[in-house]
XYZ file of C-alpha atoms in Angstrom:
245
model
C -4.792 60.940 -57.155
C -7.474 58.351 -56.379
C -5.678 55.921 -58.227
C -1.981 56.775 -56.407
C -4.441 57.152 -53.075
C -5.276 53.343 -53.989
C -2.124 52.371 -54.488
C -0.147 53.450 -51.440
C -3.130 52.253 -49.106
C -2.709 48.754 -50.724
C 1.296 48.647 -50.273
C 0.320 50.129 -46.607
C -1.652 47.144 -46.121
C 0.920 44.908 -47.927
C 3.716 46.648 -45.933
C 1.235 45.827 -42.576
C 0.836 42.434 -43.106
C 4.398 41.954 -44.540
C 5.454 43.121 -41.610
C 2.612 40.753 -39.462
C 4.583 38.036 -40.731
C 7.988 39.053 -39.807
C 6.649 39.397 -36.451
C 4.963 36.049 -36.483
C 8.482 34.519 -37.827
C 10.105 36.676 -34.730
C 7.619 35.175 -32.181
C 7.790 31.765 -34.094
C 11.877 32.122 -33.680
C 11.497 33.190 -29.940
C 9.273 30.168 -29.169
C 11.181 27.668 -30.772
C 14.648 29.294 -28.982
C 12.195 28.959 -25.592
C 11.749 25.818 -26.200
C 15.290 24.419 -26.912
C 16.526 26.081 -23.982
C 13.876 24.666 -22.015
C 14.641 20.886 -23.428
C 18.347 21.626 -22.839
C 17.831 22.094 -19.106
C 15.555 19.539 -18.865
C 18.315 17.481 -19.910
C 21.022 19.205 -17.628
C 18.260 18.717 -14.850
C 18.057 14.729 -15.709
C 21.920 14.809 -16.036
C 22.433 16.192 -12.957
C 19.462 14.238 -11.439
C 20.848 11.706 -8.292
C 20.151 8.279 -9.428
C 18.864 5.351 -7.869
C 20.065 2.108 -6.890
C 18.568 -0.985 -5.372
C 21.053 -3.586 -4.354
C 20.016 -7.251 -4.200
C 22.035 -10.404 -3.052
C 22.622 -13.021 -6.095
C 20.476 -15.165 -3.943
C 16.978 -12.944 -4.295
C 17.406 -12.885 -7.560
C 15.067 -16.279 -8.563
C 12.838 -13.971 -6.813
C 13.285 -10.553 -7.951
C 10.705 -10.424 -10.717
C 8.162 -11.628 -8.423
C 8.682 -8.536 -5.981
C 5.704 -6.185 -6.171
C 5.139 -3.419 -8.741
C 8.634 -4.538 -9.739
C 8.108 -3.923 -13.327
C 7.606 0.341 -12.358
C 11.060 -0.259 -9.546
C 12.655 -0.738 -12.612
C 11.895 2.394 -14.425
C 12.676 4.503 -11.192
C 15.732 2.548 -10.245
C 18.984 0.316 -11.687
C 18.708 -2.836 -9.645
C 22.878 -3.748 -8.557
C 23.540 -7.458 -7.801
C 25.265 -8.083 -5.027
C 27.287 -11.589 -5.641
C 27.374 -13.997 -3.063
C 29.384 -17.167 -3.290
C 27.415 -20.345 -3.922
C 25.119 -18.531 -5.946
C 25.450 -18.120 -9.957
C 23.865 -15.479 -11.693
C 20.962 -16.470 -13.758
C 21.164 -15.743 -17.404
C 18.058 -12.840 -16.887
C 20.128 -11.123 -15.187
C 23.397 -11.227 -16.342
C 23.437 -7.726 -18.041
C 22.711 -6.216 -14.340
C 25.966 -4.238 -12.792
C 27.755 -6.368 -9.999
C 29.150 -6.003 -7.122
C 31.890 -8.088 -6.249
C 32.664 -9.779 -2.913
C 34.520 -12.425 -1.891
C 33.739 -12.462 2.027
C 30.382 -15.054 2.286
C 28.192 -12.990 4.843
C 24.420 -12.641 5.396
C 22.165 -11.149 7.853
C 20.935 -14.503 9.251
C 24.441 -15.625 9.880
C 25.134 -11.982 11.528
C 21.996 -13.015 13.863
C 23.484 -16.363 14.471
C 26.677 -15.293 15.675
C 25.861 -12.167 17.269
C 27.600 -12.099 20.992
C 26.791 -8.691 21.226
C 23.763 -6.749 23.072
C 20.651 -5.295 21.237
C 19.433 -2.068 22.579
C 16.108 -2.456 24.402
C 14.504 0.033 22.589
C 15.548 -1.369 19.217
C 15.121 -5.175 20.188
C 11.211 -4.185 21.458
C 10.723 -2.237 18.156
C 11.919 -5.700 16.202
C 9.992 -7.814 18.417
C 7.030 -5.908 17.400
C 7.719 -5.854 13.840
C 7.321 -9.334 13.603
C 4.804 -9.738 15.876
C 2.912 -7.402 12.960
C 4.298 -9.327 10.754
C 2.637 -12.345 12.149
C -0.914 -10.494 11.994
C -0.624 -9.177 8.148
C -3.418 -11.738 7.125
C -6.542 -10.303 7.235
C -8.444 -13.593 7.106
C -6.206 -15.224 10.255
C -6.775 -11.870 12.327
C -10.353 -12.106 11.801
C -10.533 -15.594 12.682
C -8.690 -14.981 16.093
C -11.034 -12.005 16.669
C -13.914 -14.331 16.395
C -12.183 -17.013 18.220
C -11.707 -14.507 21.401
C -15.293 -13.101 21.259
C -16.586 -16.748 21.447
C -14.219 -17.144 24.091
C -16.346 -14.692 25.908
C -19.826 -16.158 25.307
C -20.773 -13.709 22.470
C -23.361 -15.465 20.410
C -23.635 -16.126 16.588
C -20.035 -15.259 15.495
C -20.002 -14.490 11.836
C -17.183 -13.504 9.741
C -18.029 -12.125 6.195
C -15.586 -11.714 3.546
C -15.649 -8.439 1.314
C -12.486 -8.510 0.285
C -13.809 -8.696 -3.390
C -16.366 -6.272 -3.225
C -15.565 -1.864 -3.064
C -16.301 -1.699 0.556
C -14.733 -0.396 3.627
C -12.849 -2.760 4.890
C -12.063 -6.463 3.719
C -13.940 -8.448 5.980
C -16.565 -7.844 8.511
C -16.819 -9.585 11.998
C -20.803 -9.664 13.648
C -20.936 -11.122 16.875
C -24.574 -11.031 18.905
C -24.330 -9.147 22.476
C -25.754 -9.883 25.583
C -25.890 -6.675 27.042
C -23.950 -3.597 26.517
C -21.822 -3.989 29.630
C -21.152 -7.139 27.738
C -20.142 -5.823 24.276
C -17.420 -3.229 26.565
C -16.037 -6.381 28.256
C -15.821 -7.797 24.652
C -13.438 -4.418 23.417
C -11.847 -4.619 26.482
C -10.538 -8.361 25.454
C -9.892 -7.382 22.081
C -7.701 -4.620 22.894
C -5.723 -6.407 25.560
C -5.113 -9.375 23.266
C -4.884 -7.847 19.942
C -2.815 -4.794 20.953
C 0.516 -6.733 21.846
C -0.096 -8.251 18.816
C 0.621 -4.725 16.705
C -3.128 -4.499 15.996
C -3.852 -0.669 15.535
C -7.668 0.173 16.891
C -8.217 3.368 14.799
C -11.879 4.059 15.977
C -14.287 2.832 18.640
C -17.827 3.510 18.794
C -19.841 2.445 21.826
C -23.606 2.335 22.261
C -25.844 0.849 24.112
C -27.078 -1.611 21.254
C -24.734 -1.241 18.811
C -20.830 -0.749 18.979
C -18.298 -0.721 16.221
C -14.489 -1.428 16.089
C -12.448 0.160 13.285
C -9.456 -2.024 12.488
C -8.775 -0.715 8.839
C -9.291 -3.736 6.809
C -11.450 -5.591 9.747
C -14.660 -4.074 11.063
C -16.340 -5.179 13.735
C -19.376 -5.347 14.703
C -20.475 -5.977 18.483
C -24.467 -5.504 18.281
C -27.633 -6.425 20.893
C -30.258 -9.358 19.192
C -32.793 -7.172 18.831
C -30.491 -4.929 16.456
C -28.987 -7.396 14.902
C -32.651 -8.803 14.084
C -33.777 -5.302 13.141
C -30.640 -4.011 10.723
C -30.062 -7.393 9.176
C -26.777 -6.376 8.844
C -25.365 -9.886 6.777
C -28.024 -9.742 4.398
C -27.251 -6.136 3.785
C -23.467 -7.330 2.952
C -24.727 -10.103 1.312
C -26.611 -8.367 -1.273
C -23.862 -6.105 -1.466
C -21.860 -9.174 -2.473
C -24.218 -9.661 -4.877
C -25.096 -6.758 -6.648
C -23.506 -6.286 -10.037
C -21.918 -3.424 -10.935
């Protein structure tokens, strides 16, 4: 009895982890079934996916690779050519799907002949588009910000380039105050200059020695001598400069 007691508690065992393994096949079975049907609409999601297209004129093309990040438009886009006449497509590009035209138009020629009326809303918001445009170089802004707070007799106008360095902006106007009455007649000029200009002021901090213009990639700093002697704020950015990470 001890042996047949033996026995059947070895085929239960068996028969247990016999039937461990079928389940483990089962659950093996119902992942991989998970899985295909997951893949398959995966793909029916990508089929079904809208695609996107970037036209370009054959006459950007000489250009195109030069656009930036262009190497990543072309994984999330198919660039279309757009063919103009006068213009041949270069051999790069030849594989690229076209677009064929035979009527030779272009914006600037639309803006030559033109007869019609712009909007005043629309022709203010293209007016200041380029007028932003105009003001995209950092270094050029902060040399007309310096320029204007000479203008108005601040002293010891100093322009300090960071654009190299992990710092909060890209370059860093100092200009010496005479009094703080002074450095508020100094934002004052700033804003009323810069502001037609599309120059956004994101943050202003007055004080009586010290006051700070926020212009994104341009601060400003409008501070009394005796602060500017105590803080040693140049040397501080100069180090910065310096200092090796």
């Amino acid at each position: 009895m001890a042996d047949i007691g033996d026995v059947n508690f070895l085929d239960s065992a068996n028969s247990a982890g016999n039937t461990g393994s079928v389940n483990d096949a089962d659950d093996a079975s119902d992942v991989s079934s998970a899985d295909e049907a997951s893949k398959a609409n995966s793909a029916s999601d990508t089929d079904t996916a809208p695609k996107l297209y970037i036209v370009v004129g054959a006459d950007n093309l000489a250009e195109l690779h030069k656009w930036r990040d262009f190497s990543e438009l072309q994984k999330l886009a198919e660039f279309v050519v757009l063919t103009r006449p006068g213009y041949e497509i270069p051999r790069q590009w030849a594989a690229l799907r076209r677009i064929e035209i035979a009527v030779d138009a272009s914006s600037s020629g639309f803006r030559r002949d033109f007869k019609g009326e712009i909007p005043p809303k629309i022709a203010a918001e293209v007016i200041k588009f380029y007028k932003r445009k105009d003001m995209q170089d950092p270094k050029q802004r902060a040399e007309r910000i310096a320029e204007i707070l000479n203008e108005k007799k601040a002293e010891d106008v100093q322009i300090i380039d960071m654009s190299e360095r992990e710092y909060i902006a890209k370059l860093v106007v100092i200009a010496t105050t005479l009094t703080s009455r002074h450095a508020a007649s100094l934002i004052e000029e700033l804003k009323s200059v810069l502001k037609p200009l599309g120059e956004e002021f994101l943050a202003i901090e007055s004080g009586d020695e010290w006051s700070v213009v926020d212009l994104g990639d341009i601060i400003v700093h409008l501070i009394s001598e005796a602060y500017r002697a105590k803080y040693n704020i140049e040397d501080f950015l100069d180090k910065l400069k310096k200092e090796q990470f």
